[in-house]
Short mmCIF file of C-alpha atoms in Angstrom, two decimals:
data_model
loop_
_atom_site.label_atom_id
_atom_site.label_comp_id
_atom_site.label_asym_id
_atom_site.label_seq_id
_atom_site.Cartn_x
_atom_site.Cartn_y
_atom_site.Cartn_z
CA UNK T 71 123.86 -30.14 40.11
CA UNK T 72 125.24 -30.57 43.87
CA UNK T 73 126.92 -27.40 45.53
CA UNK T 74 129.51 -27.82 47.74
CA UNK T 75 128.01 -27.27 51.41
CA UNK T 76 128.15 -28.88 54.72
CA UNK T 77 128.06 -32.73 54.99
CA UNK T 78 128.63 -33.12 51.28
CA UNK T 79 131.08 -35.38 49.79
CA UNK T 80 133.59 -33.48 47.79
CA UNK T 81 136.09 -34.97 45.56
CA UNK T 82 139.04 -32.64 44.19
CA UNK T 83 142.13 -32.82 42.11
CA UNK T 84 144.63 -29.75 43.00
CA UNK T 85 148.84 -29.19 43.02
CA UNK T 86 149.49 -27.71 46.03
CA UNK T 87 152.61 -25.44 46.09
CA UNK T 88 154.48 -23.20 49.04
CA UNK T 89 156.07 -20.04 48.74
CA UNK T 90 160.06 -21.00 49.63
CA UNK T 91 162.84 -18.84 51.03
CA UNK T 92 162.91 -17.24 47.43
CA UNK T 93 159.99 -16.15 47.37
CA UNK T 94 159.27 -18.88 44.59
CA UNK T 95 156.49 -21.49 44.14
CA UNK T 96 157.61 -24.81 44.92
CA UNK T 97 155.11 -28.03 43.62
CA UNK T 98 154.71 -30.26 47.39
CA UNK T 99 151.67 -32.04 46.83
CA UNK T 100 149.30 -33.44 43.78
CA UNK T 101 145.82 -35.10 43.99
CA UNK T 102 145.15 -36.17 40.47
CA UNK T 103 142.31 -38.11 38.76
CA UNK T 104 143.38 -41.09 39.49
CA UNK T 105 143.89 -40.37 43.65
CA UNK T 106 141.77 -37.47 44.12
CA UNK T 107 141.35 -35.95 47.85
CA UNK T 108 137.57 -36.81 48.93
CA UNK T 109 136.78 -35.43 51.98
CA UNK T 110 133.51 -34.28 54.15
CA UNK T 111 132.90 -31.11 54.12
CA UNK T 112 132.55 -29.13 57.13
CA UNK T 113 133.69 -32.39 59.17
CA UNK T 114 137.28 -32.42 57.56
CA UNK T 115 139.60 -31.27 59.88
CA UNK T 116 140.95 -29.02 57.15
CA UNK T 117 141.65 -25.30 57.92
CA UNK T 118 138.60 -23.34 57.66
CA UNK T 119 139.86 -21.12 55.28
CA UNK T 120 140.62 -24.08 52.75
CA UNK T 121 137.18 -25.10 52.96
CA UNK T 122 135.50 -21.59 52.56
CA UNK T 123 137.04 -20.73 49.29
CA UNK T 124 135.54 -24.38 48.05
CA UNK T 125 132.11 -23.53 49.66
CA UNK T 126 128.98 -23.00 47.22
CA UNK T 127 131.35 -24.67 44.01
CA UNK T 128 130.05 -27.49 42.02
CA UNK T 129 131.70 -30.35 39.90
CA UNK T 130 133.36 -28.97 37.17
CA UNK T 131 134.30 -25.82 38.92
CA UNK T 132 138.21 -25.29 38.81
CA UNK T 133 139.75 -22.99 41.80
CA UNK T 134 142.80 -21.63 42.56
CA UNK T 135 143.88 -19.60 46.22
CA UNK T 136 146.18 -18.97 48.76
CA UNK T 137 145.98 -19.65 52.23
CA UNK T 138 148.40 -17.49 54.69
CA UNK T 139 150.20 -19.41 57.54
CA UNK T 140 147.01 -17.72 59.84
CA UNK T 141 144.60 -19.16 57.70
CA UNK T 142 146.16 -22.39 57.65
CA UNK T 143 148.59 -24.29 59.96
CA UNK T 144 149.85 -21.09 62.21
CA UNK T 145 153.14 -20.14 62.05
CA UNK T 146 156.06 -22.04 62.64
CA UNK T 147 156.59 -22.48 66.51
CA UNK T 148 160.49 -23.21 67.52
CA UNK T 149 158.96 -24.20 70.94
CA UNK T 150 157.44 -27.46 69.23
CA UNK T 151 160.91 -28.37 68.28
CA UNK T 152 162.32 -30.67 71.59
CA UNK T 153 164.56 -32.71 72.67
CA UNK T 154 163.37 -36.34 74.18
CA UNK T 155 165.11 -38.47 76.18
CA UNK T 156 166.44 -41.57 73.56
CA UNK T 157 165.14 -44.10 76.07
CA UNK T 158 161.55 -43.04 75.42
CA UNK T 159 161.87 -44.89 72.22
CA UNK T 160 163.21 -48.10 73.21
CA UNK T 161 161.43 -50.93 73.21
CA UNK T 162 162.77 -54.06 75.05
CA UNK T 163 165.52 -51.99 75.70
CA UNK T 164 166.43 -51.15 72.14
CA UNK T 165 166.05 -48.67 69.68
CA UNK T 166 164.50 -49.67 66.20
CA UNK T 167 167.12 -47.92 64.22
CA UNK T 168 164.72 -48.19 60.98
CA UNK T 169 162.12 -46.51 62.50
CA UNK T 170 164.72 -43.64 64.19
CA UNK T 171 165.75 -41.74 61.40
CA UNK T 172 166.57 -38.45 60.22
CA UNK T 173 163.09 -37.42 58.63
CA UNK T 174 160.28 -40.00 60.13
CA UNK T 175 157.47 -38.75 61.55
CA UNK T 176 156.52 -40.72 64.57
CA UNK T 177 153.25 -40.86 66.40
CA UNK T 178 153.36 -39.40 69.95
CA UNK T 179 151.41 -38.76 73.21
CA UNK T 180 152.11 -35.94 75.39
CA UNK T 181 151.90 -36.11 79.34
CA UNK T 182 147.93 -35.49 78.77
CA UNK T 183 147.51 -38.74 76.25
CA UNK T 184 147.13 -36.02 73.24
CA UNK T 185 148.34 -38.00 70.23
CA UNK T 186 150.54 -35.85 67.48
CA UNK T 187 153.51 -36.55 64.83
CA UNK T 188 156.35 -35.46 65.63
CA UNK T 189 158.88 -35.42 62.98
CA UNK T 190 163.11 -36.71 63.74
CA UNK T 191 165.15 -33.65 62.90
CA UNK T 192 168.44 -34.85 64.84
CA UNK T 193 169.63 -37.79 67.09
CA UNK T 194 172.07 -36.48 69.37
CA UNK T 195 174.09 -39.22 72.18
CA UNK T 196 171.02 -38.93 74.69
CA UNK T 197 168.39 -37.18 73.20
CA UNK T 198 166.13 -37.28 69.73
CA UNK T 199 165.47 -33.92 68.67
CA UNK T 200 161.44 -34.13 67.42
CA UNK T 201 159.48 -31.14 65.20
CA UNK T 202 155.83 -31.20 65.94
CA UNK T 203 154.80 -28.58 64.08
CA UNK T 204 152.89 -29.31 60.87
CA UNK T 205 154.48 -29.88 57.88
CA UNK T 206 152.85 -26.41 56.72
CA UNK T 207 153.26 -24.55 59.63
CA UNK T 208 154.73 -21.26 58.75
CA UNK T 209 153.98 -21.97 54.99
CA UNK T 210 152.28 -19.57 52.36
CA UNK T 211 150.36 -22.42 50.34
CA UNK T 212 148.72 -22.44 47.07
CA UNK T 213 145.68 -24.24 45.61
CA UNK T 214 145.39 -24.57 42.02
CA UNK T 215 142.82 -27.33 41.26
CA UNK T 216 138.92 -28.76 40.35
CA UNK T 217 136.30 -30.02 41.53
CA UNK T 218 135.83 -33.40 40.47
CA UNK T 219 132.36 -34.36 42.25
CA UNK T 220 130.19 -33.31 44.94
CA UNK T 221 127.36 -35.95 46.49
CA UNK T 222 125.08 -36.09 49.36
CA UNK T 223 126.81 -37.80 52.41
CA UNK T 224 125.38 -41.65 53.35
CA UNK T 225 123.91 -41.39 56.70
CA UNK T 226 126.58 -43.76 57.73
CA UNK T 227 129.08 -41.05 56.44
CA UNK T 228 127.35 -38.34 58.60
CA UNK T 229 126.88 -40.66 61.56
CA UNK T 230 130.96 -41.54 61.22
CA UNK T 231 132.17 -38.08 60.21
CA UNK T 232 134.44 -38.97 57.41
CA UNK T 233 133.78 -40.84 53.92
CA UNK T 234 133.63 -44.29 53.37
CA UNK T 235 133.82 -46.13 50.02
CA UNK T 236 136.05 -45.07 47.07
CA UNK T 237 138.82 -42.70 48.16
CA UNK T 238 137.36 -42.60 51.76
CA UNK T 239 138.02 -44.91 55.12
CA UNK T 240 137.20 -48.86 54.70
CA UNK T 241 136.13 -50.57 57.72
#
C-alpha cells in the first residue's frame, strides 16, 4: 500500500477547527467524502508543518494535530491591514458596489506585480480598508481527519505541479 511521500497524490477528509478568544474549538472548515482535499505532496503550497505530520501515512490512516500560528500562517500582522485609495477600484469610473463589500476578498497586486487577497474590512469616504493577512494568520488550528487515498503522481501531474483529474485542476 502507497505511503504518503513526495510527489504523491494524497486525498484527505479532515474538520479543521481554531482555537477562539475563549480558548474554545471552533469547527471552520470540512473536507468530507464527497469533496475531499487532494493535493500534491511536497508541491502543495501548504505549511510545511501540515504536510510533515501526514508524511509516511497511508490510506486508511486517520490523524489528528495542531499546527501553531509559526508552523502555519505566522502571526497576525496589523501592518497588512491598509487603507487604499477608493479610486483604485473603479473601473470606468465607478465602483462595483457588489463586488465592494464588507467581507470580499479581492485579488490584488502590489507595486512589484505580487498578486495576494486582500480581504474588505471597512469602506470609509476615500479609502477601503483591506486585510491581507491569511485567513489563519494568528490562528491555533486543528486537524482531525483520514486519509482517504494516496497514488503515484501522472508525469503530467509532476511536470504541472498540482493534480489534475478528480478533485484536482481541469484544463
Amino acid at each position: 500500500m502507497a505511503q504518503i511521500s513526495p510527489n504523491k497524490v494524497v486525498t484527505i477528509t479532515y474538520d479543521l477547527s481554531v482555537t477562539d478568544e475563549n480558548q474554545e474549538k471552533v469547527l471552520v472548515e470540512s473536507a468530507e467524502e464527497d469533496a475531499p482535499m487532494v493535493f500534491l505532496f511536497g508541491q502543495s503550497g501548504l505549511p510545511e508543518e501540515f504536510e510533515r505530520q501526514l508524511d509516511g501515512k497511508q490510506a486508511g490512516d486517520a490523524f489528528n494535530f495542531s499546527l501553531t500560528p509559526e508552523q502555519a500562517y505566522g502571526d497576525y500582522d496589523q501592518q497588512a491591514v491598509v487603507d487604499i485609495p477608493k479610486n483604485v477600484f473603479e473601473i470606468d469610473g465607478k465602483i462595483d458596489d457588489e463586488m465592494v463589500q464588507v467581507g470580499n476578498f479581492l485579488p490584488m497586486a502590489d507595486n512589484q506585480g505580487h498578486h495576494m487577497q486582500g480581504k474588505i474590512v471597512d469602506i470609509g469616504a476615500d479609502t477601503i480598508k483591506m486585510d491581507f493577512n491569511h485567513p489563519l494568520a494568528g490562528m491555533v488550528m486543528h486537524f482531525d481527519g483520514k486519509v482517504a487515498e494516496v497514488r503515484e503522481a501522472t508525469r503530467e501531474e509532476l511536470d504541472h505541479g498540482h493534480v489534475h483529474g478528480e478533485g484536482g485542476h481541469q484544463h
